[in-house]
Coordinates of C-alpha atoms in Angstrom, one line a residue:
X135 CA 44.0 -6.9 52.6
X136 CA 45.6 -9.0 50.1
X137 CA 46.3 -8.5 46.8
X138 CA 44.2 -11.0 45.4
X139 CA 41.3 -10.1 47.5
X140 CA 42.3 -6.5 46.5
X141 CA 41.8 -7.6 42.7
X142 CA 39.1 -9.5 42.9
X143 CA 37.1 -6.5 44.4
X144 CA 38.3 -4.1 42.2
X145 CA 36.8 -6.4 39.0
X146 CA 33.6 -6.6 41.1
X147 CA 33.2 -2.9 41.2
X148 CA 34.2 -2.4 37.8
X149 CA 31.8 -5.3 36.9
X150 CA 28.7 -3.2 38.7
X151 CA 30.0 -0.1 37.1
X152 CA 29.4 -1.6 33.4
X153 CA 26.6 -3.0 34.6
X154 CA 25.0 0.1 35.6
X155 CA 25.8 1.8 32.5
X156 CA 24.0 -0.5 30.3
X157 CA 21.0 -0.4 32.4
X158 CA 21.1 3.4 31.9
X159 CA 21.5 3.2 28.5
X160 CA 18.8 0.7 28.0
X161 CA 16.9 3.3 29.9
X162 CA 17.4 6.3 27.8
X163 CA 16.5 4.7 24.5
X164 CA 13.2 3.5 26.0
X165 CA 12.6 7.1 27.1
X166 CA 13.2 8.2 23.4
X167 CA 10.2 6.1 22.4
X168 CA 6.5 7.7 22.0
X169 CA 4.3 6.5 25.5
X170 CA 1.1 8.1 24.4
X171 CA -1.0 4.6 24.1
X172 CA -0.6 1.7 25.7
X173 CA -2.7 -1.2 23.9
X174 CA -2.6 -4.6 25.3
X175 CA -3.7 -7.5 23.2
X176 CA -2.0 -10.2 24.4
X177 CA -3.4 -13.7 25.9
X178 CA -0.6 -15.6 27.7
X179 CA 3.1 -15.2 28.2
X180 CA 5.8 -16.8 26.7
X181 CA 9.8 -16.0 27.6
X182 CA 12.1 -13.4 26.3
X183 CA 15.2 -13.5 23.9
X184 CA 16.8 -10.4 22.6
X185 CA 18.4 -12.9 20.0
X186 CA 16.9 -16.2 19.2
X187 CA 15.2 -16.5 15.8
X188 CA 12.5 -19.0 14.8
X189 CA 9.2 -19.8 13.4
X190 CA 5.6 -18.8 14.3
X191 CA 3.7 -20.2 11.5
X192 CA 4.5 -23.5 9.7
X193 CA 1.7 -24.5 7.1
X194 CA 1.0 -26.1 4.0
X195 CA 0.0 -24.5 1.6
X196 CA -2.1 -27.1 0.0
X197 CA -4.2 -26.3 3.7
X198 CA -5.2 -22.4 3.3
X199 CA -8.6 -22.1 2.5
X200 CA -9.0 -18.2 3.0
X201 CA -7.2 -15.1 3.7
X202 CA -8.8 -11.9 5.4
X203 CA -6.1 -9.0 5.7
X204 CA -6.2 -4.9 5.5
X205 CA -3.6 -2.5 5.6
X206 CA -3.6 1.3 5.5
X207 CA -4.6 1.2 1.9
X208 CA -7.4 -1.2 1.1
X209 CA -8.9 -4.3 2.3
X210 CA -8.9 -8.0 1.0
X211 CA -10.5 -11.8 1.2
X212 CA -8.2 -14.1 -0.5
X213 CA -9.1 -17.7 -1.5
X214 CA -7.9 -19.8 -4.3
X215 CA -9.9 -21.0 -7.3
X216 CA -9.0 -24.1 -7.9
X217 CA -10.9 -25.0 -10.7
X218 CA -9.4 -22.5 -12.9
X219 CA -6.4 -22.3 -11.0
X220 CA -6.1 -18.8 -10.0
X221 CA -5.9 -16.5 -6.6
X222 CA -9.1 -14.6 -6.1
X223 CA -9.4 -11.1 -4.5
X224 CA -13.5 -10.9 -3.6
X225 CA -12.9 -7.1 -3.8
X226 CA -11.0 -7.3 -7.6
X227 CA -12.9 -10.0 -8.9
X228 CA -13.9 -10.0 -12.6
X229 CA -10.4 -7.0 -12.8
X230 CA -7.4 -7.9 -14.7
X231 CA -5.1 -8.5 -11.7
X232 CA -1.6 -10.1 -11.5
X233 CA -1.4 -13.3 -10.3
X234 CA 2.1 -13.6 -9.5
X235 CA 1.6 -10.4 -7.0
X236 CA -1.3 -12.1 -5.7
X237 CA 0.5 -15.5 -4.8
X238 CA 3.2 -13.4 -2.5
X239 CA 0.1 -13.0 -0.5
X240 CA -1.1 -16.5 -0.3
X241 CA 2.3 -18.0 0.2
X242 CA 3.5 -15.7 2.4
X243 CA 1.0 -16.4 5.2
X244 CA 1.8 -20.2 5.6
X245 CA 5.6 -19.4 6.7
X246 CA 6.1 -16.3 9.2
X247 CA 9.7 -16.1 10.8
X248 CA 11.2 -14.1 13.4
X249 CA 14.6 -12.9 13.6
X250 CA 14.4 -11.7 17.1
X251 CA 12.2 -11.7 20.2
X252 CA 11.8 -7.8 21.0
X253 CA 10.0 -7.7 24.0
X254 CA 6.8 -8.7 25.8
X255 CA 4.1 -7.6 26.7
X256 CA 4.5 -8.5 30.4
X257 CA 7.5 -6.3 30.6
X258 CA 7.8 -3.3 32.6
X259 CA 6.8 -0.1 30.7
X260 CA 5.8 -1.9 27.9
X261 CA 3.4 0.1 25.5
X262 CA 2.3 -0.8 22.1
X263 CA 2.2 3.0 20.4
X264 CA 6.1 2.3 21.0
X265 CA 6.3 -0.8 18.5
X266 CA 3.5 1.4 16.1
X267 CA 0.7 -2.0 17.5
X268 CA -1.7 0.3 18.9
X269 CA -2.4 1.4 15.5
X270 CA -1.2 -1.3 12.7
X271 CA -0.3 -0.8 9.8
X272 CA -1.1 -4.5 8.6
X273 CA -4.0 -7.0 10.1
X274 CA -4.2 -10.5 8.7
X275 CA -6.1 -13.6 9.5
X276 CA -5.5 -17.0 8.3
X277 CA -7.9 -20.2 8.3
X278 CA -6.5 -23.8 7.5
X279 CA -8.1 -26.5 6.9
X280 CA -9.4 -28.0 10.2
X281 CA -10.4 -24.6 11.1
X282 CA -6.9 -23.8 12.5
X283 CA -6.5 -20.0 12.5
X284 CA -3.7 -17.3 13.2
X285 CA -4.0 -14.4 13.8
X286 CA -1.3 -11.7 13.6
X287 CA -0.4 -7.8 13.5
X288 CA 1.9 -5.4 12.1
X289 CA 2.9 -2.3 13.3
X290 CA 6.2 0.1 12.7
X291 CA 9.5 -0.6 10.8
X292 CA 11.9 -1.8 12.4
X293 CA 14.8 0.9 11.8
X294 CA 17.9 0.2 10.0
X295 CA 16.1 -3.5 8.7
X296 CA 14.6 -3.7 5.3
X297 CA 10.8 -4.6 5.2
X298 CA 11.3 -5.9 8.6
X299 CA 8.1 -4.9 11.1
X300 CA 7.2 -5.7 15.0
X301 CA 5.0 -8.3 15.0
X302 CA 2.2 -9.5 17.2
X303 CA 0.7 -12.8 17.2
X304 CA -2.8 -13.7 18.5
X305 CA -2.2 -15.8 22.0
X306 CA 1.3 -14.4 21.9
X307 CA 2.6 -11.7 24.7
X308 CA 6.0 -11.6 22.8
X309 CA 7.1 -8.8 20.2
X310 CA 9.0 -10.1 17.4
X311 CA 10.9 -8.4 14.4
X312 CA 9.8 -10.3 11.3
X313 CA 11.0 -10.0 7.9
X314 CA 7.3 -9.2 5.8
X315 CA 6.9 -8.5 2.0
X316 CA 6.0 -5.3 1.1
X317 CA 3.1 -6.8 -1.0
X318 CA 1.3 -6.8 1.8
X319 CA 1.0 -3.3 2.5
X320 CA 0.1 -2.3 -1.1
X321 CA -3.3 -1.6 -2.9
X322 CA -5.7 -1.6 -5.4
X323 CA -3.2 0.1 -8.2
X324 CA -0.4 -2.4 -6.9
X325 CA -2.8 -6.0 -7.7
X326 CA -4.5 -4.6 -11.0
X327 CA -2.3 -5.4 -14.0
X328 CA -0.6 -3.0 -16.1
X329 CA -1.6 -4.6 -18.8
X330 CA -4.5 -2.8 -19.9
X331 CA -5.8 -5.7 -22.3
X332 CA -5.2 -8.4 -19.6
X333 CA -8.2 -10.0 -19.2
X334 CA -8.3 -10.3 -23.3
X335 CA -5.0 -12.0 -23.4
X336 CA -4.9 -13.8 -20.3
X337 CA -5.1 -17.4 -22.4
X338 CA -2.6 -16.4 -25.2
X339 CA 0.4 -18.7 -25.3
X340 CA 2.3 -15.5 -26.1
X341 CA 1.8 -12.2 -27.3
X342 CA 2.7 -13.2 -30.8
X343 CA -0.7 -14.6 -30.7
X344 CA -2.3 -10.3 -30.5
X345 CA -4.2 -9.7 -33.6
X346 CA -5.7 -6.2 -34.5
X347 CA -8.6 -6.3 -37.1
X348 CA -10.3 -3.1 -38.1
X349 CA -10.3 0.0 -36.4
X350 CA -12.9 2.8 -36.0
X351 CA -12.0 5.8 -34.4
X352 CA -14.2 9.1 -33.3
X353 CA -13.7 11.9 -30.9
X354 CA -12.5 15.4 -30.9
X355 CA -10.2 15.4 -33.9
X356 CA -12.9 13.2 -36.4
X357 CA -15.5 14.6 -38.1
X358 CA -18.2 11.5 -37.6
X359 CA -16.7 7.7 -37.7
X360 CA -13.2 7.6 -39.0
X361 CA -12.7 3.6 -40.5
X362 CA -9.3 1.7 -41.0
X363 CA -10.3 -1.8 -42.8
X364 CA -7.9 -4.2 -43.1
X365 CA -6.5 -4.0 -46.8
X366 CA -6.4 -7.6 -48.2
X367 CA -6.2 -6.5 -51.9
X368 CA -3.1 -8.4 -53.5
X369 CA -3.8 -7.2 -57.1
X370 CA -0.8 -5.0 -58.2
X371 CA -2.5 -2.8 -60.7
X372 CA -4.6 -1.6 -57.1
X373 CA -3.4 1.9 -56.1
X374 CA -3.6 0.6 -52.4
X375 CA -2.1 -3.0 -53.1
X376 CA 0.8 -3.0 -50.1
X377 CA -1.0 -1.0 -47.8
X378 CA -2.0 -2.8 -44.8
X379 CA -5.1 -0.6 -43.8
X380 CA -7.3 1.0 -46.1
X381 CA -9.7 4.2 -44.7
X382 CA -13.1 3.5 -46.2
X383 CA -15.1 6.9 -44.1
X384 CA -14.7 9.6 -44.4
X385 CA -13.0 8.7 -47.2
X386 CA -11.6 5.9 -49.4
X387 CA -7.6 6.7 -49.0
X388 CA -4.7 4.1 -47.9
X389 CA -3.4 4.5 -44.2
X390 CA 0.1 5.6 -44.0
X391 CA 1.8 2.3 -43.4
X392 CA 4.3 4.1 -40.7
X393 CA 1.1 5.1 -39.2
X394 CA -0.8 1.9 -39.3
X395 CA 1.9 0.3 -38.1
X396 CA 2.3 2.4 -34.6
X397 CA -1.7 2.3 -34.1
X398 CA -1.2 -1.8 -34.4
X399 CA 1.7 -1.8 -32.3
X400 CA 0.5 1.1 -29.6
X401 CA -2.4 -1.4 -28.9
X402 CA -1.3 -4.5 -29.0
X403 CA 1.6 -4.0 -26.3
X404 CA 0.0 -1.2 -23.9
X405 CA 1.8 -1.1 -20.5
X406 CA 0.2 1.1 -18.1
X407 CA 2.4 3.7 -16.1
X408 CA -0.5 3.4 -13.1
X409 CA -3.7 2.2 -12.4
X410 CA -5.5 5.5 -10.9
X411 CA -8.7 5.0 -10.2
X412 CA -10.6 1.9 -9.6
X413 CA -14.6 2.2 -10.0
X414 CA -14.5 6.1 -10.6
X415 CA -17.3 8.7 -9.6
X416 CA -18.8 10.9 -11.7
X417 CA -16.5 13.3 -10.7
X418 CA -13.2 11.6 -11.2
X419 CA -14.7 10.7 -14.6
X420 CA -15.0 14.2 -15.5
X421 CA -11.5 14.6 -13.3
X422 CA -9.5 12.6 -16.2
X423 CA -11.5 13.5 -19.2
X424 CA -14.3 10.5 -19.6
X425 CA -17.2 12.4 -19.6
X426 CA -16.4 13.6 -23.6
X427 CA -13.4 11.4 -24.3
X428 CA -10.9 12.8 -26.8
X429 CA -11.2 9.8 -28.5
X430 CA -13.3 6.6 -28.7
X431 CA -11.7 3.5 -30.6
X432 CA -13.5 0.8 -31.4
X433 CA -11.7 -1.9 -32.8
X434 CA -11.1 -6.3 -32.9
X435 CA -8.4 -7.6 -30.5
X436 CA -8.3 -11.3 -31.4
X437 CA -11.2 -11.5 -32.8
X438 CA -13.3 -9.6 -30.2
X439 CA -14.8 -6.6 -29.7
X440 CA -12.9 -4.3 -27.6
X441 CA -13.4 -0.4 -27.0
X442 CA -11.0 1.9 -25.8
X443 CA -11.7 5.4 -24.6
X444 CA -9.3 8.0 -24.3
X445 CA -9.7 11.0 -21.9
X446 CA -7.3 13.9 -21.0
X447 CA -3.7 13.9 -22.4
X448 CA -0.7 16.3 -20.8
X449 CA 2.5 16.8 -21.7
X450 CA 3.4 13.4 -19.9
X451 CA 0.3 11.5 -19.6
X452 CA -2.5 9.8 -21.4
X453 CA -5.4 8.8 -19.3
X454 CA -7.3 5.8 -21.2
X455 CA -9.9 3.1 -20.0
X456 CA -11.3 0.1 -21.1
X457 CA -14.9 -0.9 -21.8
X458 CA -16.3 -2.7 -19.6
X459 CA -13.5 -2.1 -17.4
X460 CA -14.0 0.5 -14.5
X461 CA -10.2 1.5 -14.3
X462 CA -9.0 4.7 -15.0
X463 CA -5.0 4.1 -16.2
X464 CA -2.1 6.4 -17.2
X465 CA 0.4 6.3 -19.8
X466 CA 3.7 7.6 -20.4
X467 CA 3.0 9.8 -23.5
X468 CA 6.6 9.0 -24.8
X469 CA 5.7 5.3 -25.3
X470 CA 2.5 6.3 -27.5
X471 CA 3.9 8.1 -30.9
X472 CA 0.7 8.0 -32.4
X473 CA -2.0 7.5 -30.3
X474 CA -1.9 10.8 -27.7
X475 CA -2.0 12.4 -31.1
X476 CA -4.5 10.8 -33.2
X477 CA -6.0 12.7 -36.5
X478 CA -7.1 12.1 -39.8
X479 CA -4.0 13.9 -41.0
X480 CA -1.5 12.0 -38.9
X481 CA -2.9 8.9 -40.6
X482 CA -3.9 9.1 -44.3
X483 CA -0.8 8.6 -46.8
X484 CA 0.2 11.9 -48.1
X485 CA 1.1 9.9 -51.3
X486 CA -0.9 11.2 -53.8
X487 CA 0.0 8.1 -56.9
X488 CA 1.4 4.5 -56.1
X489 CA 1.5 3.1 -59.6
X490 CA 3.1 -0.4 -59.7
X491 CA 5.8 -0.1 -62.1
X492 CA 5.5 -3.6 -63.3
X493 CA 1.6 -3.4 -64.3
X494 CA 2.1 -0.5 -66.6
X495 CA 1.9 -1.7 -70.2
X496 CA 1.4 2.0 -71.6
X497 CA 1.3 5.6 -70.1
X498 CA 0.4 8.8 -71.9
X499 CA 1.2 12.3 -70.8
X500 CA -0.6 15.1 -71.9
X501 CA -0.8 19.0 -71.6
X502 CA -0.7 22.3 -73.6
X503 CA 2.8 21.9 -74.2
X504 CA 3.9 18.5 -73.7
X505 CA 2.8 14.7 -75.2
X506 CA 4.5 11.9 -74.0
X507 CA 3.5 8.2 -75.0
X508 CA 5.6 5.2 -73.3
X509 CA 4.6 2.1 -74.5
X510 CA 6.1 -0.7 -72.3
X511 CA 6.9 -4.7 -73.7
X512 CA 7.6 -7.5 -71.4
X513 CA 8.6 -11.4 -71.9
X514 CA 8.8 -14.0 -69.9
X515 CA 12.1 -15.3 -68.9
X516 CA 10.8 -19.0 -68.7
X517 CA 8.1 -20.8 -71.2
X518 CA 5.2 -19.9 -69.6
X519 CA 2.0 -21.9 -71.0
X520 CA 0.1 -18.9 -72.6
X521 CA -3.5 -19.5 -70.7
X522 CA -1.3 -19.5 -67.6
X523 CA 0.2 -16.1 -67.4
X524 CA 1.0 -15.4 -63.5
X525 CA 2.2 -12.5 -61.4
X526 CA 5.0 -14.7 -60.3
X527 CA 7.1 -14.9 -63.9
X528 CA 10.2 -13.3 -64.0
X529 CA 9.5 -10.5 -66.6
X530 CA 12.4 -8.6 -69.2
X531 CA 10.8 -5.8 -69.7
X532 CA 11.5 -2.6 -72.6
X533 CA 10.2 0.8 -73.4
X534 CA 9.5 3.1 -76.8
X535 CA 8.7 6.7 -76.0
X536 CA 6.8 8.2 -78.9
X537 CA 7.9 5.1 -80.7
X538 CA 11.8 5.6 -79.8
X539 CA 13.4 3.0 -78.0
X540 CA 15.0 4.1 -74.5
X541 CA 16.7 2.6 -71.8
X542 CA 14.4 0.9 -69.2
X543 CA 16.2 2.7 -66.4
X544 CA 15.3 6.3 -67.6
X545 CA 11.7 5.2 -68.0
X546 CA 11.4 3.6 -64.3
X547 CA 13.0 6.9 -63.0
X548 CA 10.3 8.5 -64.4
X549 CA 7.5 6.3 -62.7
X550 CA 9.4 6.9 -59.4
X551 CA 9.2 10.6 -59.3
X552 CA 5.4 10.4 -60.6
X553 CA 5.2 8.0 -57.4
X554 CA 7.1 10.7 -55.2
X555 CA 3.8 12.9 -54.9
X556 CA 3.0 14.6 -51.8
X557 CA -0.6 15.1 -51.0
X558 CA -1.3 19.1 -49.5
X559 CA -4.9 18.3 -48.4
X560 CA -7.2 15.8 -49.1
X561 CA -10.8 15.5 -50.5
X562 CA -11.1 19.3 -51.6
X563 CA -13.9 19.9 -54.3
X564 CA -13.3 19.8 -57.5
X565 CA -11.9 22.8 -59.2
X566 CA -14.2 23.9 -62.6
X567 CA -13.1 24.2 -65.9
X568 CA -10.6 21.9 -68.0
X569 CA -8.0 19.9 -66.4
X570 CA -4.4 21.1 -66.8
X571 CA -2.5 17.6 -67.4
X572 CA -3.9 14.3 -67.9
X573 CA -2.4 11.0 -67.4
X574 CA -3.4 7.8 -68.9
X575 CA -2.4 4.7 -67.3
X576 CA -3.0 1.2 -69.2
X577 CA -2.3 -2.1 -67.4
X578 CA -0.9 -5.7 -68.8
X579 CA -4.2 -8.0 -69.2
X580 CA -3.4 -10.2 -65.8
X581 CA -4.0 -7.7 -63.5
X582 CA -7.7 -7.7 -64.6
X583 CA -7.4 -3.5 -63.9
X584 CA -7.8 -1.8 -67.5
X585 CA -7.1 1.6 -66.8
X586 CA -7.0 4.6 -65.5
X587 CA -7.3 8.7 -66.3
X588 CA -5.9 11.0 -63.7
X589 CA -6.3 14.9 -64.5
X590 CA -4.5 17.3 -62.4
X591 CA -6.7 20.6 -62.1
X592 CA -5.6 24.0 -61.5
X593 CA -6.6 24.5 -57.7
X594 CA -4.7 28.2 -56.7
X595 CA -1.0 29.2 -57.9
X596 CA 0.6 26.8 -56.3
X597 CA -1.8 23.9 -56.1
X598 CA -3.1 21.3 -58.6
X599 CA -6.0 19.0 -57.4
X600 CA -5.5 15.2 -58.1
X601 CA -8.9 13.5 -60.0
X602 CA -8.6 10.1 -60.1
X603 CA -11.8 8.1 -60.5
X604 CA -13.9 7.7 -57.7
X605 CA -10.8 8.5 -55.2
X606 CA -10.9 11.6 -53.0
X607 CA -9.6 15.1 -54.4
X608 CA -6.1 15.9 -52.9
X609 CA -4.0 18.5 -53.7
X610 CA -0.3 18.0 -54.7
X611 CA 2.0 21.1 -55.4
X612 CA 2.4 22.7 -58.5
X613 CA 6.1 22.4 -58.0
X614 CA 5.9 18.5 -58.7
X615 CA 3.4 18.9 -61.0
X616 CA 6.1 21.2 -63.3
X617 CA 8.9 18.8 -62.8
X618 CA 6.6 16.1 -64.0
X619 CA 6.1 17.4 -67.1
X620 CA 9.7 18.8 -67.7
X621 CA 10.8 15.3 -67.4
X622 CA 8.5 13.8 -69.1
X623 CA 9.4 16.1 -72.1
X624 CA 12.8 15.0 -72.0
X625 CA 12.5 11.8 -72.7

């Protein structure tokens, strides 16, 4: 034997020998796979390439009339409203949904692509429970205009490839690995939008354009309707002049502004965490709290009506739904300062005065041991035509105390810690007897408020209650009260 014949057997053995491995090792994977079904769906046969990539659906989308798919979550008919220019699920219509999720699905089914051909059906051993296409995890059919159809499957994951499945399509005996958004597999709680006022801002430009009006709020911690009006007073000499809400029920007290302010801004930007139920039973009502909300609020969101009901609220979640809306959603509790804890007390102003410094023309203090009398002068900086006296002059203003002159500094200190009262409770009844202190407040003529008493009863030993008009009765503490009157004495 020669040596070259010698070689070129040798590479011919070794050649059979690698041959032989990869068969085996071909064969041991395959016998690692799950044989328990064996579903064949196929129609005709096409060729086999463990490689080549390509298409196996090429459409226009301006062609898609409908969409019917289902996955292991929910299922859905997809068409396209093209009058008001929006992608309809038949089983969400009339929800808030997003329509950017949406349009993944209506795009996506015009170009499927395969990055390589598994297998076929034709091949020997072939079974479907090993690709996960005896059982699918995605179903979706297609119609075109023309009434051209497709038709395909999903089944497992394909490992080690990100959203990548085997695929199946109708008339098909191949077995591709295509590349598939995960939008398709999602649900109900996956479409609905997490904005909770969607369908109430859908046509806003921006959400600049959100408006709150009034608010009315009942539940667990309100005894009967709780009311926030607007405040639209501009009059200075107006104890609630700068507060944005006014509470006119129970009773007629300014809003904290801080307050106000997170209320406003809690429900004009609410993100939900999840959408948790859609169309509740009974017993998932009852399950999150909606059979008694905690609290029902009933207020205008750009000049409609909207109603908000809040249910059961844990240490990290507040469940809430809409009127009208049959979506149970939770949110993060860390996001809602003021709303998961809602009460009168968390919302009236614990300020017990707000006297404008710059409508006072005369104030007198009086008790059993101290009388004060501050008489305050003003004049314009600029001529000012005397039947045209406005809020807007630039003022000089002075100050007499029991006819003395003083500086104008040591009398607006005063005002400030008169203003620096901290309401205890609010709207207690009215102690008997003779108040303690009185305060007289007189206003310049064009703030078209005359004046005003307020007499501070004795309420306990460490309590004097506030009566101001036709105000509530709060409380403020006798502390103040004493710190009052020893300034006012040294004046």
């Amino acid at each position: 034997m020669t040596k070259k014949k010698r070689n070129l057997i040798l590479l011919l053995a070794a050649t059979l020998i690698m041959g032989g491995l990869l068969w085996l090792v071909i064969r041991l994977d395959e016998e690692n796979i799950d044989h328990t079904h064996d579903t064949d769906t196929s129609e005709t046969s096409e060729n086999v390439s463990s490689s080549d990539s390509g298409i196996l659906i090429n459409e226009d989308d301006e062609n898609l009339k409908k969409i019917v798919y289902s996955n292991e979550k929910a299922s859905y008919t997809v068409t396209l409203d093209k009058k008001a220019g929006e992608i309809v699920f038949s089983e969400l219509k009339g929800l808030p949904v997003n329509q950017n999720f949406m349009e993944y699905i209506w795009y996506g089914v015009t170009q499927l692509t395969y990055d390589s051909v598994i297998t076929s059906t034709d091949a020997e051993g072939y079974k479907a429970s090993a690709y996960g296409l005896d059982k699918p995890s995605l179903m979706v059919n297609a119609t075109f205009e023309g009434d051209k159809k497709y038709k395909f499957i999903a089944g497992s994951a394909v490992p080690g490839c990100t959203d990548t499945y085997y695929v199946r399509l109708s008339g098909d005996k191949n077995v591709y690995a295509c590349a598939i958004d995960s939008v398709f597999f999602m649900g109900n709680d996956y479409f609905l939008s997490d904005d909770v006022f969607y369908s109430y801002d859908k046509d806003l430009e921006s959400e600049s354009d959100i408006s709150i009006g009034n608010i009315n709020l009942s539940g667990d911690n309100f005894d009967g309707k709780f009311v926030m009006q607007q405040n639209k007073t501009s009059n200075q000499s107006d104890p609630f002049c700068g507060y944005d809400y006014i509470v006119t029920s129970p009773i007629r007290w300014p809003a904290k502004s801080s307050s106000a302010a997170l209320i406003v801004h809690e429900l004009t930007y609410m993100t939900a965490s999840d959408a948790v139920v859609l169309n509740p039973t009974k017993k998932q009502l009852k399950q999150y709290g909606f059979d008694t909300p905690s609290c029902t609020m009933n207020f205008t969101r750009n000049g409609k009506a909207c109603t908000l009901y809040i249910g059961n609220i844990t240490k990290t979640d507040m469940y809430v739904m809409l009127k009208g809306q049959p979506i149970i959603y939770s949110l993060d509790v860390d996001g809602l300062s003021m709303l998961h804890k809602l009460s009168p007390e968390n919302i009236y102003s614990d300020t017990a005065l707000s006297i404008s410094i710059e409508t006072i023309s005369n104030i007198k203090i009086q008790s059993s041991n101290v009388k004060r009398n501050m008489a305050v002068s003003r004049k314009a900086k600029e001529s000012t035509a005397a039947a045209e006296i406005s809020e807007d002059v630039i003022y000089t203003y002075s100050v007499k105390v029991d006819g003395n002159d003083k500086k104008y500094s040591v009398y607006t200190n005063f005002i400030k810690l008169l203003n620096n009262s901290v309401v205890q409770n609010w709207n207690v009844k009215k102690p008997a007897g003779k108040p303690a202190v009185t305060i007289t407040v007189d206003y310049f003529d064009n703030y078209g408020r005359k004046s005003d008493v307020i007499e501070f009863y004795k309420y306990s030993s460490r309590a004097y209650a506030v009566v101001w008009g036709d105000y509530p009765v709060n409380t403020v503490s006798a502390t103040w009260l004493s710190q009052i009157l020893e300034n006012a004495e040294k004046l």
